Coordinates of C-alpha atoms in Angstrom, one line a residue:
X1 CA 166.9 85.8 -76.0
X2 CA 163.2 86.1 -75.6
X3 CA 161.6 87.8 -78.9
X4 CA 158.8 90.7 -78.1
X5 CA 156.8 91.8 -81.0
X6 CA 155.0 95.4 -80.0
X7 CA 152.1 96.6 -82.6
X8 CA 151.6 100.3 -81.5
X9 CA 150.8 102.9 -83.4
X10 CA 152.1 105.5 -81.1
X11 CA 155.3 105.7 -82.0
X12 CA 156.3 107.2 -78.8
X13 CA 154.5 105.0 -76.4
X14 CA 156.2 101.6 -78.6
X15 CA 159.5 103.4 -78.2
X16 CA 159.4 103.6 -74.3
X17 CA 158.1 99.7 -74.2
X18 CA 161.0 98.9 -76.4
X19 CA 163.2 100.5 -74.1
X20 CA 162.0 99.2 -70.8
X21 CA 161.9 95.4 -72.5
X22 CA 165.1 95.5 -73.8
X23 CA 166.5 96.7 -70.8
X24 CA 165.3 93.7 -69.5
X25 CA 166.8 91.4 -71.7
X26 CA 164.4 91.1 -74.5
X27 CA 164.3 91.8 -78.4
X28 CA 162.1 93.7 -79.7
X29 CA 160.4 94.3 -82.9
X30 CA 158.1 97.2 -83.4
X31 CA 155.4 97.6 -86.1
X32 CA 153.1 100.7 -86.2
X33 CA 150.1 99.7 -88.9
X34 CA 147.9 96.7 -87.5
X35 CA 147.7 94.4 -90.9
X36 CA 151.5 94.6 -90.9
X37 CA 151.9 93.4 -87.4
X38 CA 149.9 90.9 -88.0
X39 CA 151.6 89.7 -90.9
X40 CA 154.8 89.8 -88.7
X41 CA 153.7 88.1 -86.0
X42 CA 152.3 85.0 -88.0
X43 CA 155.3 84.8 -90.2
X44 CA 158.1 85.3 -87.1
X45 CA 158.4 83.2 -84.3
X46 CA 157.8 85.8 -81.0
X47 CA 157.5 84.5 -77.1
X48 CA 154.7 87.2 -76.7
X49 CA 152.9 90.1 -78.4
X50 CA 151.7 93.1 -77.1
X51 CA 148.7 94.6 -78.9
X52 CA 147.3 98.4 -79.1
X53 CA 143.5 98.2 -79.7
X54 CA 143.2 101.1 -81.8
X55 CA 145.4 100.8 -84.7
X56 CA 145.4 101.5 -88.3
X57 CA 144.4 99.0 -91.3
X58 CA 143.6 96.2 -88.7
X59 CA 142.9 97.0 -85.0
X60 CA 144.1 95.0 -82.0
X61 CA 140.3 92.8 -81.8
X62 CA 140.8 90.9 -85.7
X63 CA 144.7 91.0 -84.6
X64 CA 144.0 89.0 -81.4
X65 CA 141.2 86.7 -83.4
X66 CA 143.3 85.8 -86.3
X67 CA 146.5 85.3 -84.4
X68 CA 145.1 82.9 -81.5
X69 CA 143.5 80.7 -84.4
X70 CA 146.7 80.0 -85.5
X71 CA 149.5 80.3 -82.9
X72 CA 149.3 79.3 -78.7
X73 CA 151.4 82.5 -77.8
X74 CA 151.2 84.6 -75.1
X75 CA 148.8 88.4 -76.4
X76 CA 148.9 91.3 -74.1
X77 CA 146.6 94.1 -75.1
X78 CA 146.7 97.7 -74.0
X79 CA 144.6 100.6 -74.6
X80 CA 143.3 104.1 -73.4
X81 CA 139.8 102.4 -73.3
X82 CA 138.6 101.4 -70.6
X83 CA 135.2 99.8 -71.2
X84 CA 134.7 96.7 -69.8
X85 CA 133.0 95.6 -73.1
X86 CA 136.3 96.2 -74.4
X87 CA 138.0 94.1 -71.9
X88 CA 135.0 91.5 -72.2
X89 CA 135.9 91.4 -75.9
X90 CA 139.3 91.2 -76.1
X91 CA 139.6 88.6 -73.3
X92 CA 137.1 86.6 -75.2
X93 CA 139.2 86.3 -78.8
X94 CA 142.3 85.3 -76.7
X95 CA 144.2 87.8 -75.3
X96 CA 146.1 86.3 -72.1
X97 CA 145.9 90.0 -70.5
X98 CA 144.3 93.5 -71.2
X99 CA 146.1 96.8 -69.3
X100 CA 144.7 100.4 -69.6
X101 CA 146.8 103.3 -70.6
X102 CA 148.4 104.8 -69.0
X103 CA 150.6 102.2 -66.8
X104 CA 153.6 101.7 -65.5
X105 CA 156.6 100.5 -68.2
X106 CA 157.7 98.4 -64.9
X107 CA 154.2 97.0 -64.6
X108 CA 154.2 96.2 -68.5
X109 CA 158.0 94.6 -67.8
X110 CA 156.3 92.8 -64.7
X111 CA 152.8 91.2 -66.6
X112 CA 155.8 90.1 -70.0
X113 CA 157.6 88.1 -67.6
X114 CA 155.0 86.7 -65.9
X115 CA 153.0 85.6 -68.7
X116 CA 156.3 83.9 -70.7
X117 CA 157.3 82.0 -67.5
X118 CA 153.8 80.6 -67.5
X119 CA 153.7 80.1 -70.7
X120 CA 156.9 78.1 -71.0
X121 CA 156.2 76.2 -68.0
X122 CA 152.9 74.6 -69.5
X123 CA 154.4 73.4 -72.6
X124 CA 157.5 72.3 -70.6
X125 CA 154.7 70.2 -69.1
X126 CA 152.6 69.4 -72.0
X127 CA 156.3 67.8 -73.6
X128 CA 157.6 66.2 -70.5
X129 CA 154.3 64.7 -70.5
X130 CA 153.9 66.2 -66.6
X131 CA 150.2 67.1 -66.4
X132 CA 148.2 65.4 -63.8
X133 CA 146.6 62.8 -65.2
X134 CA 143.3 63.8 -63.3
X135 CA 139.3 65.2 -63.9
X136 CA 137.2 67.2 -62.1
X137 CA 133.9 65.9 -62.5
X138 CA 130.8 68.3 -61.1
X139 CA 126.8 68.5 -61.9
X140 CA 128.1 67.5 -65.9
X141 CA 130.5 69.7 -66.1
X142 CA 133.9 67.9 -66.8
X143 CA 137.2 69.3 -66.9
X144 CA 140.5 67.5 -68.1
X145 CA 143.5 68.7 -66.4
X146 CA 145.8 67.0 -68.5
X147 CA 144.2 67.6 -72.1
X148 CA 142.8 71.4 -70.7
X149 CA 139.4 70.5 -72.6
X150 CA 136.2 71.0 -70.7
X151 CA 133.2 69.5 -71.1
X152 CA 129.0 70.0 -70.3
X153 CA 126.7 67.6 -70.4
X154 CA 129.2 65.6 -73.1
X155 CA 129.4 68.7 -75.0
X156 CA 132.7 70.6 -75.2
X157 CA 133.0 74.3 -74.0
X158 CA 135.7 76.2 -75.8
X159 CA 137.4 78.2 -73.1
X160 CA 140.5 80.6 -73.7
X161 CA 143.9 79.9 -72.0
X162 CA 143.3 82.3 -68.6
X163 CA 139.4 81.1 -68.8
X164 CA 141.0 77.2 -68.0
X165 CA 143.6 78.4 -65.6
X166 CA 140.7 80.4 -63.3
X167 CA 138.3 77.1 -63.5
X168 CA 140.4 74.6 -63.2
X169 CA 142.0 76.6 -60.4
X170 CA 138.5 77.6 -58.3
X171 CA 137.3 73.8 -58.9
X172 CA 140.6 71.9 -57.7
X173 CA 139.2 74.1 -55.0
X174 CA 135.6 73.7 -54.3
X175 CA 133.6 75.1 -51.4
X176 CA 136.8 78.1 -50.7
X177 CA 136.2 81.6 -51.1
X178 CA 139.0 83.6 -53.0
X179 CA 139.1 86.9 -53.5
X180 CA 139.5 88.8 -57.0
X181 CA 143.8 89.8 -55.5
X182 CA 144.3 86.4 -54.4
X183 CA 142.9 84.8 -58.1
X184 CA 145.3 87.2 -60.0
X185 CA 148.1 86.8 -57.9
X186 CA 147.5 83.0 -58.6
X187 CA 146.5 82.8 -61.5
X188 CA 148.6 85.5 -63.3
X189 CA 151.3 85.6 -60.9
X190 CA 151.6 89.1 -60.9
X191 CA 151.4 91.4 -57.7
X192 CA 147.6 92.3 -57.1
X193 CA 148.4 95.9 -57.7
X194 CA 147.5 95.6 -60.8
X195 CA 144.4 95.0 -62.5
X196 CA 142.1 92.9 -60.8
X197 CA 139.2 94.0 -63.0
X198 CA 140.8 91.3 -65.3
X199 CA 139.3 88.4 -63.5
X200 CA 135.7 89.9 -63.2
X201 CA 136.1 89.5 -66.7
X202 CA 137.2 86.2 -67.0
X203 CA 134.5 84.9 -64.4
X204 CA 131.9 86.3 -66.6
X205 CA 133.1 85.0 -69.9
X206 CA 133.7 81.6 -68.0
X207 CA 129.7 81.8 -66.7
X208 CA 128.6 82.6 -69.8
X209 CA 129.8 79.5 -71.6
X210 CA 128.7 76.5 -68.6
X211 CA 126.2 78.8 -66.5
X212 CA 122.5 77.5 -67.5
X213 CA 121.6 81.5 -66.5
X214 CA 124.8 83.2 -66.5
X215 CA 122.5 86.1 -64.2
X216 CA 122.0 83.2 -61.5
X217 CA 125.2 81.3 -61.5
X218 CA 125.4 77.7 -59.7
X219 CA 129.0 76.9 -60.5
X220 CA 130.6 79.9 -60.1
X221 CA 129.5 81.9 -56.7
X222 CA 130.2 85.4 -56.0
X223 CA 130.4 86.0 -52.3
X224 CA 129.5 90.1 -52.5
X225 CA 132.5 91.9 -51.1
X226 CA 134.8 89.0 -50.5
X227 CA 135.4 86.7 -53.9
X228 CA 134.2 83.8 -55.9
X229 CA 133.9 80.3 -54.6
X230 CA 133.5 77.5 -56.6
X231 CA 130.3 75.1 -55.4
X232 CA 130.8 71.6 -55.6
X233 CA 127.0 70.9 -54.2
X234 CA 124.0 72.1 -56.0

């Protein structure tokens, strides 16, 4: 049985995730002060956790920073704020997801599932040995499917696990348009209902760590009110 651990500080709101997850086949821990989750989730082996922002002691950012230093799990965050600097932030420590209260437990269900299966798939891969042994190779940006390490200009760009899922994705793709639904449907494989805002996100974090001027992108290309395309030839 899959293990969730949910660090919540609304005791109400961790009650009804519990519910809904286990309903669904999962076990699930709950821990209300941040420090303690923490200390939880680093001692316990857990298939994913799902973060508040705002919590007591610790909140959900140092959570997230301390955790993805040390363990390659799946982190879904959730909170009432929705700032995109707060997304922007979160994203950028290593959380896999970020949804904003209030949502749908089905939707929360949804995004657990999706994220584990991924998750397990890749290191099901990464032990089989199954990666494709290929590089994309662009204007000195390099990118290793099979080791997931990106290079620029021979130095190495430290990109998140969703960051290296949407660039490896757009660039084993060059010169297409996608839009923002058909990247998370891909990419997260999750319905597009939900939100989308997420990869606007990760496209910026992405441009700010290869983009010469992250203000005048040449990798990355947004195509105003269609997508991103990925451009091969600059």
């Amino acid at each position: 049985m899959k293990k969730i651990l949910v660090i919540e500080d609304d005791i109400s709101i961790a009650e009804l995730e519990k519910d809904y997850l286990e309903i669904n086949g999962f076990s699930v821990d709950i821990e209300t002060r941040g420090d303690l989750g923490l200390s939880k989730a680093l001692i316990n082996q857990y298939n994913l956790v799902i973060v508040d922002l705002m919590l007591p002691f610790v909140d959900g950012f140092e959570i997230c920073r301390e955790l993805r230093s040390k363990k390659d799990i799946p982190i879904l965050m959730v909170s009432a704020r929705r700032e995109d600097i707060d997304k922007i932030r979160g994203l950028g420590l290593g959380a896999d997801d970020y949804i904003t209260k209030p949502f749908s437990p089905s939707e929360l269900v949804a995004r657990v599932k999706a994220h584990i299966s991924r998750y397990e798939r890749l290191m099901g891969d990464k032990k089989n040995g199954e990666f494709k042994d290929s590089k994309v190779e662009i204007n000195g940006l390099s990118i290793d499917e099979k080791s997931r390490r990106v290079y620029l200009h021979g130095n190495e760009v430290i990109l998140t696990t969703k960051e290296f899922d949407v660039l490896i994705f757009l660039a084993s793709n060059p010169n297409r348009v996608f839009t923002k639904e058909e990247l998370f449907e891909k990419i997260w494989e999750l319905d597009a209902q939900g939100d989308v805002a997420t990869v606007t996100v990760h496209i910026r974090r992405i441009r700010e760590k290869i983009e010469k001027n992250p203000s005048e992108p040449k990798f990355i290309e947004t195509i105003w009110g269609v997508g991103y395309r990925f451009q091969k030839n600059f």
